[in-house]
PDB file of C-alpha atoms in Angstrom:
ATOM      1  CA  MET A   1       0.000   0.000   0.000  1.00 67.00           C
ATOM      2  CA  THR A   2       1.305   3.445  -0.909  1.00 84.00           C
ATOM      3  CA  ARG A   3       2.154   5.533   2.121  1.00 91.00           C
ATOM      4  CA  ILE A   4       0.888   9.094   2.346  1.00 96.00           C
ATOM      5  CA  VAL A   5       3.455  11.585   3.596  1.00 97.00           C
ATOM      6  CA  LEU A   6       1.869  13.372   6.534  1.00 98.00           C
ATOM      7  CA  HIS A   7       2.402  17.007   7.380  1.00 98.00           C
ATOM      8  CA  ARG A   8       4.062  17.152  10.767  1.00 98.00           C
ATOM      9  CA  GLU A   9       5.319  19.901  13.040  1.00 97.00           C
ATOM     10  CA  TRP A  10       7.170  20.196  16.317  1.00 96.00           C
ATOM     11  CA  HIS A  11       6.126  22.370  19.228  1.00 95.00           C
ATOM     12  CA  GLY A  12       8.020  22.979  22.438  1.00 91.00           C
ATOM     13  CA  ASP A  13      11.608  22.171  23.338  1.00 83.00           C
ATOM     14  CA  GLU A  14      12.823  18.880  21.866  1.00 77.00           C
ATOM     15  CA  ASP A  15      15.429  18.632  24.652  1.00 77.00           C
ATOM     16  CA  LEU A  16      12.914  18.441  27.509  1.00 79.00           C
ATOM     17  CA  PRO A  17      13.255  15.272  29.641  1.00 81.00           C
ATOM     18  CA  HIS A  18       9.788  13.856  28.942  1.00 88.00           C
ATOM     19  CA  PRO A  19       9.189  11.551  25.960  1.00 92.00           C
ATOM     20  CA  PRO A  20       7.634  13.383  22.999  1.00 96.00           C
ATOM     21  CA  LEU A  21       3.848  13.578  22.881  1.00 98.00           C
ATOM     22  CA  LEU A  22       2.260  12.778  19.520  1.00 99.00           C
ATOM     23  CA  LEU A  23      -1.094  14.447  18.774  1.00 99.00           C
ATOM     24  CA  ILE A  24      -3.525  12.925  16.248  1.00 99.00           C
ATOM     25  CA  HIS A  25      -6.499  15.137  15.383  1.00 99.00           C
ATOM     26  CA  GLY A  26     -10.132  14.197  14.846  1.00 98.00           C
ATOM     27  CA  GLY A  27     -12.267  14.218  11.713  1.00 96.00           C
ATOM     28  CA  GLY A  28     -12.685  17.436   9.764  1.00 95.00           C
ATOM     29  CA  SER A  29      -9.760  18.968  11.573  1.00 97.00           C
ATOM     30  CA  THR A  30      -6.286  20.401  11.243  1.00 98.00           C
ATOM     31  CA  ILE A  31      -3.547  20.873  13.799  1.00 98.00           C
ATOM     32  CA  PRO A  32      -4.650  24.461  14.576  1.00 97.00           C
ATOM     33  CA  SER A  33      -8.377  23.703  14.747  1.00 97.00           C
ATOM     34  CA  ASN A  34      -8.007  20.662  16.995  1.00 98.00           C
ATOM     35  CA  TRP A  35      -4.983  21.594  19.068  1.00 98.00           C
ATOM     36  CA  GLY A  36      -4.619  25.367  18.815  1.00 97.00           C
ATOM     37  CA  MET A  37      -5.673  25.976  22.418  1.00 97.00           C
ATOM     38  CA  LEU A  38      -3.895  22.944  23.902  1.00 98.00           C
ATOM     39  CA  LEU A  39      -0.493  23.294  22.239  1.00 98.00           C
ATOM     40  CA  PRO A  40       0.627  26.493  24.024  1.00 96.00           C
ATOM     41  CA  LEU A  41      -0.124  24.807  27.359  1.00 96.00           C
ATOM     42  CA  LEU A  42       1.583  21.513  26.523  1.00 95.00           C
ATOM     43  CA  GLU A  43       4.734  22.939  25.021  1.00 91.00           C
ATOM     44  CA  ARG A  44       5.686  24.517  28.347  1.00 88.00           C
ATOM     45  CA  SER A  45       6.624  21.112  29.742  1.00 89.00           C
ATOM     46  CA  ARG A  46       7.273  18.715  26.851  1.00 93.00           C
ATOM     47  CA  SER A  47       8.042  18.421  23.174  1.00 96.00           C
ATOM     48  CA  VAL A  48       4.967  17.827  21.030  1.00 97.00           C
ATOM     49  CA  LEU A  49       4.770  16.323  17.550  1.00 98.00           C
ATOM     50  CA  ALA A  50       1.486  16.941  15.713  1.00 98.00           C
ATOM     51  CA  VAL A  51       0.494  15.399  12.383  1.00 99.00           C
ATOM     52  CA  GLU A  52      -2.271  15.977   9.845  1.00 98.00           C
ATOM     53  CA  LEU A  53      -3.830  12.790   8.482  1.00 98.00           C
ATOM     54  CA  GLN A  54      -4.724  11.844   4.912  1.00 97.00           C
ATOM     55  CA  GLY A  55      -6.598  14.670   3.187  1.00 96.00           C
ATOM     56  CA  HIS A  56      -6.525  17.024   6.174  1.00 96.00           C
ATOM     57  CA  GLY A  57      -4.866  20.419   6.303  1.00 95.00           C
ATOM     58  CA  ARG A  58      -1.503  20.286   4.561  1.00 96.00           C
ATOM     59  CA  THR A  59      -1.552  16.551   3.820  1.00 96.00           C
ATOM     60  CA  GLU A  60      -2.573  15.370   0.366  1.00 93.00           C
ATOM     61  CA  SER A  61      -5.695  13.278  -0.173  1.00 92.00           C
ATOM     62  CA  GLY A  62      -3.965  10.728  -2.379  1.00 90.00           C
ATOM     63  CA  ASP A  63      -5.852   8.052  -4.286  1.00 90.00           C
ATOM     64  CA  ARG A  64      -6.014   5.520  -1.458  1.00 92.00           C
ATOM     65  CA  GLU A  65      -9.236   4.512   0.237  1.00 94.00           C
ATOM     66  CA  PRO A  66      -9.257   5.851   3.804  1.00 95.00           C
ATOM     67  CA  SER A  67      -8.811   3.456   6.703  1.00 97.00           C
ATOM     68  CA  PHE A  68      -7.770   3.747  10.321  1.00 98.00           C
ATOM     69  CA  GLU A  69      -5.210   0.998   9.849  1.00 98.00           C
ATOM     70  CA  GLU A  70      -3.489   2.666   6.899  1.00 97.00           C
ATOM     71  CA  SER A  71      -3.501   6.028   8.652  1.00 98.00           C
ATOM     72  CA  ALA A  72      -1.839   4.377  11.650  1.00 99.00           C
ATOM     73  CA  ASP A  73       0.833   3.017   9.338  1.00 98.00           C
ATOM     74  CA  ASP A  74       1.299   6.524   7.886  1.00 98.00           C
ATOM     75  CA  VAL A  75       1.894   7.818  11.409  1.00 99.00           C
ATOM     76  CA  ALA A  76       4.284   4.961  12.167  1.00 98.00           C
ATOM     77  CA  ALA A  77       6.234   5.901   9.037  1.00 98.00           C
ATOM     78  CA  VAL A  78       6.654   9.433  10.409  1.00 98.00           C
ATOM     79  CA  LEU A  79       7.977   8.045  13.694  1.00 98.00           C
ATOM     80  CA  GLU A  80      10.347   5.746  11.839  1.00 97.00           C
ATOM     81  CA  GLU A  81      11.586   8.592   9.658  1.00 97.00           C
ATOM     82  CA  LEU A  82      12.228  10.742  12.732  1.00 96.00           C
ATOM     83  CA  ARG A  83      13.702   7.781  14.639  1.00 96.00           C
ATOM     84  CA  LEU A  84      11.201   8.217  17.444  1.00 94.00           C
ATOM     85  CA  GLY A  85       9.634   5.771  19.815  1.00 85.00           C
ATOM     86  CA  PRO A  86       8.288   4.831  22.111  1.00 97.00           C
ATOM     87  CA  VAL A  87       6.342   8.093  22.375  1.00 98.00           C
ATOM     88  CA  ASP A  88       3.222   9.129  24.240  1.00 98.00           C
ATOM     89  CA  VAL A  89       0.170   9.397  21.981  1.00 99.00           C
ATOM     90  CA  LEU A  90      -3.041  11.422  22.329  1.00 99.00           C
ATOM     91  CA  GLY A  91      -5.709  10.829  19.707  1.00 99.00           C
ATOM     92  CA  PHE A  92      -9.094  12.526  19.615  1.00 99.00           C
ATOM     93  CA  SER A  93     -12.234  11.006  18.045  1.00 98.00           C
ATOM     94  CA  ASN A  94     -11.194   9.606  14.631  1.00 98.00           C
ATOM     95  CA  GLY A  95      -7.648  10.369  15.693  1.00 98.00           C
ATOM     96  CA  GLY A  96      -8.220   8.182  18.726  1.00 99.00           C
ATOM     97  CA  GLN A  97      -9.155   5.329  16.424  1.00 99.00           C
ATOM     98  CA  VAL A  98      -5.909   5.908  14.512  1.00 99.00           C
ATOM     99  CA  ALA A  99      -3.970   6.118  17.788  1.00 99.00           C
ATOM    100  CA  PHE A 100      -5.474   2.817  18.902  1.00 99.00           C
ATOM    101  CA  GLN A 101      -4.446   1.141  15.643  1.00 99.00           C
ATOM    102  CA  LEU A 102      -0.955   2.609  16.007  1.00 99.00           C
ATOM    103  CA  ALA A 103      -0.637   0.988  19.435  1.00 99.00           C
ATOM    104  CA  ALA A 104      -2.048  -2.311  18.145  1.00 99.00           C
ATOM    105  CA  ARG A 105      -0.008  -2.488  14.927  1.00 98.00           C
ATOM    106  CA  HIS A 106       3.205  -0.818  16.115  1.00 98.00           C
ATOM    107  CA  PRO A 107       3.386  -1.457  19.871  1.00 98.00           C
ATOM    108  CA  GLY A 108       7.056  -0.575  20.081  1.00 98.00           C
ATOM    109  CA  ARG A 109       6.280   2.994  19.041  1.00 98.00           C
ATOM    110  CA  VAL A 110       3.808   3.762  21.858  1.00 98.00           C
ATOM    111  CA  ARG A 111       4.728   4.292  25.511  1.00 98.00           C
ATOM    112  CA  ARG A 112       1.449   5.692  26.868  1.00 98.00           C
ATOM    113  CA  LEU A 113      -1.848   6.054  25.031  1.00 99.00           C
ATOM    114  CA  VAL A 114      -4.717   8.514  25.500  1.00 99.00           C
ATOM    115  CA  LEU A 115      -7.959   7.636  23.711  1.00 99.00           C
ATOM    116  CA  ALA A 116     -10.065  10.797  23.826  1.00 99.00           C
ATOM    117  CA  SER A 117     -13.737  10.408  22.831  1.00 98.00           C
ATOM    118  CA  ALA A 118     -12.760   7.546  20.523  1.00 98.00           C
ATOM    119  CA  PRO A 119     -15.317   4.922  19.414  1.00 98.00           C
ATOM    120  CA  LEU A 120     -13.907   1.444  18.871  1.00 98.00           C
ATOM    121  CA  ARG A 121     -17.302  -0.068  17.955  1.00 98.00           C
ATOM    122  CA  ARG A 122     -20.180   1.140  15.824  1.00 97.00           C
ATOM    123  CA  ASP A 123     -22.670   0.804  18.669  1.00 97.00           C
ATOM    124  CA  ALA A 124     -20.598   3.295  20.673  1.00 97.00           C
ATOM    125  CA  MET A 125     -22.310   6.234  19.015  1.00 97.00           C
ATOM    126  CA  VAL A 126     -25.395   7.986  20.354  1.00 96.00           C
ATOM    127  CA  ASP A 127     -28.788   7.504  18.710  1.00 95.00           C
ATOM    128  CA  GLY A 128     -29.107   9.199  15.334  1.00 95.00           C
ATOM    129  CA  PHE A 129     -25.378   9.519  14.656  1.00 95.00           C
ATOM    130  CA  TRP A 130     -25.199   7.011  11.816  1.00 94.00           C
ATOM    131  CA  GLU A 131     -28.405   8.227  10.180  1.00 95.00           C
ATOM    132  CA  GLY A 132     -27.070  11.776  10.254  1.00 92.00           C
ATOM    133  CA  LEU A 133     -23.763  10.704   8.746  1.00 92.00           C
ATOM    134  CA  GLU A 134     -25.480   8.717   6.000  1.00 92.00           C
ATOM    135  CA  ALA A 135     -27.566  11.738   5.016  1.00 93.00           C
ATOM    136  CA  GLY A 136     -24.762  14.240   5.505  1.00 92.00           C
ATOM    137  CA  ARG A 137     -23.605  16.605   2.755  1.00 94.00           C
ATOM    138  CA  PHE A 138     -20.592  18.868   2.513  1.00 94.00           C
ATOM    139  CA  GLU A 139     -22.896  21.834   3.013  1.00 94.00           C
ATOM    140  CA  ASP A 140     -23.642  20.481   6.499  1.00 92.00           C
ATOM    141  CA  LEU A 141     -19.990  20.760   7.531  1.00 93.00           C
ATOM    142  CA  PRO A 142     -19.678  23.570  10.098  1.00 93.00           C
ATOM    143  CA  ALA A 143     -18.051  26.568   8.450  1.00 94.00           C
ATOM    144  CA  VAL A 144     -15.390  26.721  11.155  1.00 95.00           C
ATOM    145  CA  TYR A 145     -13.952  23.417   9.870  1.00 95.00           C
ATOM    146  CA  ALA A 146     -13.977  24.429   6.208  1.00 94.00           C
ATOM    147  CA  ASP A 147     -12.420  27.784   7.075  1.00 95.00           C
ATOM    148  CA  ALA A 148      -9.732  26.162   9.210  1.00 95.00           C
ATOM    149  CA  ASP A 149      -8.817  23.753   6.434  1.00 94.00           C
ATOM    150  CA  LEU A 150      -8.657  26.520   3.829  1.00 94.00           C
ATOM    151  CA  ALA A 151      -6.434  28.589   6.110  1.00 95.00           C
ATOM    152  CA  VAL A 152      -3.677  25.982   5.904  1.00 95.00           C
ATOM    153  CA  SER A 153      -4.383  24.060   2.675  1.00 92.00           C
ATOM    154  CA  ARG A 154      -4.980  27.194   0.537  1.00 91.00           C
ATOM    155  CA  ASP A 155      -7.165  24.976  -1.646  1.00 90.00           C
ATOM    156  CA  LEU A 156     -10.890  25.726  -1.982  1.00 84.00           C
ATOM    157  CA  GLY A 157     -11.670  22.116  -2.917  1.00 91.00           C
ATOM    158  CA  HIS A 158      -9.583  20.528  -0.192  1.00 93.00           C
ATOM    159  CA  ALA A 159     -12.233  20.762   2.541  1.00 93.00           C
ATOM    160  CA  ARG A 160     -14.799  19.034   0.321  1.00 94.00           C
ATOM    161  CA  ARG A 161     -12.370  16.183  -0.338  1.00 94.00           C
ATOM    162  CA  MET A 162     -11.629  16.025   3.393  1.00 95.00           C
ATOM    163  CA  PHE A 163     -15.344  15.762   4.172  1.00 95.00           C
ATOM    164  CA  GLU A 164     -15.835  12.943   1.673  1.00 95.00           C
ATOM    165  CA  LEU A 165     -12.811  11.058   3.010  1.00 95.00           C
ATOM    166  CA  ASP A 166     -14.009  11.342   6.608  1.00 96.00           C
ATOM    167  CA  ARG A 167     -17.541  10.353   5.702  1.00 96.00           C
ATOM    168  CA  ALA A 168     -16.333   7.293   3.765  1.00 95.00           C
ATOM    169  CA  LEU A 169     -13.961   6.390   6.586  1.00 96.00           C
ATOM    170  CA  MET A 170     -16.714   6.302   9.180  1.00 96.00           C
ATOM    171  CA  LEU A 171     -19.375   4.721   6.971  1.00 95.00           C
ATOM    172  CA  GLY A 172     -16.918   1.903   6.268  1.00 95.00           C
ATOM    173  CA  PHE A 173     -15.878   1.569   9.900  1.00 96.00           C
ATOM    174  CA  GLU A 174     -16.127  -1.936  11.338  1.00 96.00           C
ATOM    175  CA  ASP A 175     -15.826  -2.813  15.020  1.00 97.00           C
ATOM    176  CA  PHE A 176     -12.317  -3.274  16.334  1.00 98.00           C
ATOM    177  CA  PRO A 177     -12.413  -6.849  17.692  1.00 98.00           C
ATOM    178  CA  ASP A 178     -12.356  -7.296  21.452  1.00 98.00           C
ATOM    179  CA  GLU A 179      -9.306  -9.521  21.058  1.00 98.00           C
ATOM    180  CA  LEU A 180      -7.444  -6.694  19.348  1.00 98.00           C
ATOM    181  CA  VAL A 181      -8.410  -4.211  22.057  1.00 98.00           C
ATOM    182  CA  ALA A 182      -7.258  -6.646  24.735  1.00 98.00           C
ATOM    183  CA  SER A 183      -3.895  -7.022  22.980  1.00 98.00           C
ATOM    184  CA  VAL A 184      -2.858  -3.382  23.502  1.00 98.00           C
ATOM    185  CA  ALA A 185      -0.494  -3.440  26.457  1.00 97.00           C
ATOM    186  CA  ALA A 186       0.434   0.247  26.639  1.00 98.00           C
ATOM    187  CA  PRO A 187      -0.891   2.048  29.723  1.00 98.00           C
ATOM    188  CA  THR A 188      -4.007   3.792  28.448  1.00 99.00           C
ATOM    189  CA  LEU A 189      -6.208   6.654  29.578  1.00 99.00           C
ATOM    190  CA  VAL A 190      -9.740   6.352  28.200  1.00 99.00           C
ATOM    191  CA  VAL A 191     -11.374   9.789  28.240  1.00 99.00           C
ATOM    192  CA  GLY A 192     -14.939  10.779  27.471  1.00 98.00           C
ATOM    193  CA  ALA A 193     -17.249  13.671  28.225  1.00 97.00           C
ATOM    194  CA  ASP A 194     -20.574  13.387  29.994  1.00 95.00           C
ATOM    195  CA  ARG A 195     -22.326  14.918  26.943  1.00 96.00           C
ATOM    196  CA  ASP A 196     -20.215  13.165  24.321  1.00 97.00           C
ATOM    197  CA  VAL A 197     -21.412  11.696  21.024  1.00 97.00           C
ATOM    198  CA  VAL A 198     -19.840   8.447  22.221  1.00 98.00           C
ATOM    199  CA  ARG A 199     -21.818   6.563  24.860  1.00 97.00           C
ATOM    200  CA  ALA A 200     -20.406   6.494  28.386  1.00 97.00           C
ATOM    201  CA  GLU A 201     -20.943   2.740  28.603  1.00 98.00           C
ATOM    202  CA  HIS A 202     -18.589   2.309  25.649  1.00 98.00           C
ATOM    203  CA  PHE A 203     -15.785   4.041  27.525  1.00 98.00           C
ATOM    204  CA  VAL A 204     -16.439   1.716  30.475  1.00 98.00           C
ATOM    205  CA  ALA A 205     -16.340  -1.372  28.230  1.00 98.00           C
ATOM    206  CA  VAL A 206     -13.116  -0.332  26.489  1.00 99.00           C
ATOM    207  CA  THR A 207     -11.442   0.354  29.826  1.00 99.00           C
ATOM    208  CA  ALA A 208     -12.421  -3.120  31.027  1.00 98.00           C
ATOM    209  CA  LEU A 209     -10.993  -4.781  27.908  1.00 98.00           C
ATOM    210  CA  LEU A 210      -7.623  -3.040  27.943  1.00 99.00           C
ATOM    211  CA  PRO A 211      -5.026  -4.728  30.173  1.00 98.00           C
ATOM    212  CA  ASP A 212      -3.749  -1.502  31.768  1.00 98.00           C
ATOM    213  CA  ALA A 213      -6.335   1.267  31.484  1.00 98.00           C
ATOM    214  CA  ARG A 214      -7.835   4.083  33.497  1.00 98.00           C
ATOM    215  CA  LEU A 215     -11.200   5.732  32.817  1.00 98.00           C
ATOM    216  CA  LEU A 216     -11.827   9.457  33.063  1.00 98.00           C
ATOM    217  CA  ILE A 217     -15.236  11.001  32.375  1.00 98.00           C
ATOM    218  CA  VAL A 218     -15.075  14.797  32.336  1.00 97.00           C
ATOM    219  CA  PRO A 219     -17.842  17.411  32.240  1.00 95.00           C
ATOM    220  CA  GLY A 220     -18.588  18.758  28.791  1.00 94.00           C
ATOM    221  CA  SER A 221     -19.071  17.718  25.193  1.00 95.00           C
ATOM    222  CA  HIS A 222     -17.137  16.072  22.367  1.00 96.00           C
ATOM    223  CA  GLY A 223     -13.739  17.758  22.470  1.00 96.00           C
ATOM    224  CA  ASP A 224     -14.274  20.919  24.509  1.00 97.00           C
ATOM    225  CA  TYR A 225     -11.948  19.520  27.188  1.00 98.00           C
ATOM    226  CA  LEU A 226      -9.193  19.532  24.520  1.00 98.00           C
ATOM    227  CA  GLY A 227      -9.978  23.040  23.289  1.00 97.00           C
ATOM    228  CA  GLU A 228     -11.294  21.732  19.954  1.00 97.00           C
ATOM    229  CA  VAL A 229     -12.398  24.714  17.900  1.00 96.00           C
ATOM    230  CA  LEU A 230     -16.107  23.937  17.471  1.00 94.00           C
ATOM    231  CA  ALA A 231     -16.790  22.311  20.831  1.00 94.00           C
ATOM    232  CA  ALA A 232     -14.853  24.789  22.957  1.00 94.00           C
ATOM    233  CA  GLY A 233     -15.762  27.904  20.998  1.00 93.00           C
ATOM    234  CA  GLY A 234     -12.772  29.709  22.467  1.00 93.00           C
ATOM    235  CA  ASP A 235     -13.667  28.875  26.088  1.00 95.00           C
ATOM    236  CA  ASP A 236     -10.682  27.198  27.759  1.00 95.00           C
ATOM    237  CA  ARG A 237     -12.222  26.352  31.139  1.00 95.00           C
ATOM    238  CA  ALA A 238     -12.843  22.666  30.347  1.00 96.00           C
ATOM    239  CA  LEU A 239      -9.369  22.374  28.832  1.00 97.00           C
ATOM    240  CA  ARG A 240      -7.661  23.867  31.873  1.00 96.00           C
ATOM    241  CA  ALA A 241      -9.608  21.533  34.158  1.00 97.00           C
ATOM    242  CA  PHE A 242      -8.560  18.475  32.122  1.00 97.00           C
ATOM    243  CA  LEU A 243      -4.908  19.364  31.505  1.00 97.00           C
ATOM    244  CA  PRO A 244      -3.555  18.491  34.991  1.00 97.00           C
ATOM    245  CA  GLN A 245      -5.125  15.032  34.734  1.00 97.00           C
ATOM    246  CA  LEU A 246      -3.640  14.492  31.278  1.00 98.00           C
ATOM    247  CA  LEU A 247      -0.167  15.469  32.469  1.00 96.00           C
ATOM    248  CA  ALA A 248      -0.526  13.335  35.598  1.00 97.00           C
ATOM    249  CA  PHE A 249      -1.289  10.297  33.443  1.00 98.00           C
ATOM    250  CA  LEU A 250       1.598  10.953  31.066  1.00 97.00           C
ATOM    251  CA  ASP A 251       3.934  11.326  34.053  1.00 95.00           C
ATOM    252  CA  GLY A 252       2.642   8.135  35.698  1.00 91.00           C
ATOM    253  CA  ARG A 253       1.012  10.001  38.583  1.00 89.00           C
ATOM    254  CA  LEU A 254      -2.660   9.244  37.781  1.00 81.00           C
ATOM    255  CA  THR A 255      -3.882   6.162  39.600  1.00 68.00           C
TER     256      THR A 255
END
């Protein structure tokens, strides 16, 4: 399978003592739109590597069908190129699904794993999600996502291609087998919000399957605790409440 070369960028001081933290954004997103509020807070204490997945931001769409597995291999190729690993990994939503596959397919590259609002099964989603996705059109994409993509891609058609890739990716999504989930040995923080689009019981089930996992349910909605552009709307209160718990987990202090 042809690899897609992912846009990547470093933030913070690469000489800090902590392992690098890899950020993998969610659907419809770019590095700035998903992580723009979090990055300035993280880079005070650790080096951060952020990537943009197939067809997002400054990464080309290519002619490959989208899949979480192939995207994970794209990310692994970046780590191999940079001679990195094991690293800490934080993936949000679709990016959490990619982060999970990275840990499953390339376990030597992942030290600690944070699955943020990430569905590993189709029945994880709230009622109406799949019907809405099936009927969805590009015109339904919130303007903040299209604008954020245009700001970095400089391509008026790029956001439409991104939307179609993300839609196809999720419509083709099949459950990650329980056996695969149980095979991921990296210490994992499973995070969800109490008003998430992913059901709380799914987070509980995933935590139970993983050999070394902790569950954290935070107040809020899908991504506001990460400062995601649409969910947070510029309000950083949920992010600042979550950040100490994230850092405690990465440092091995969250029990």
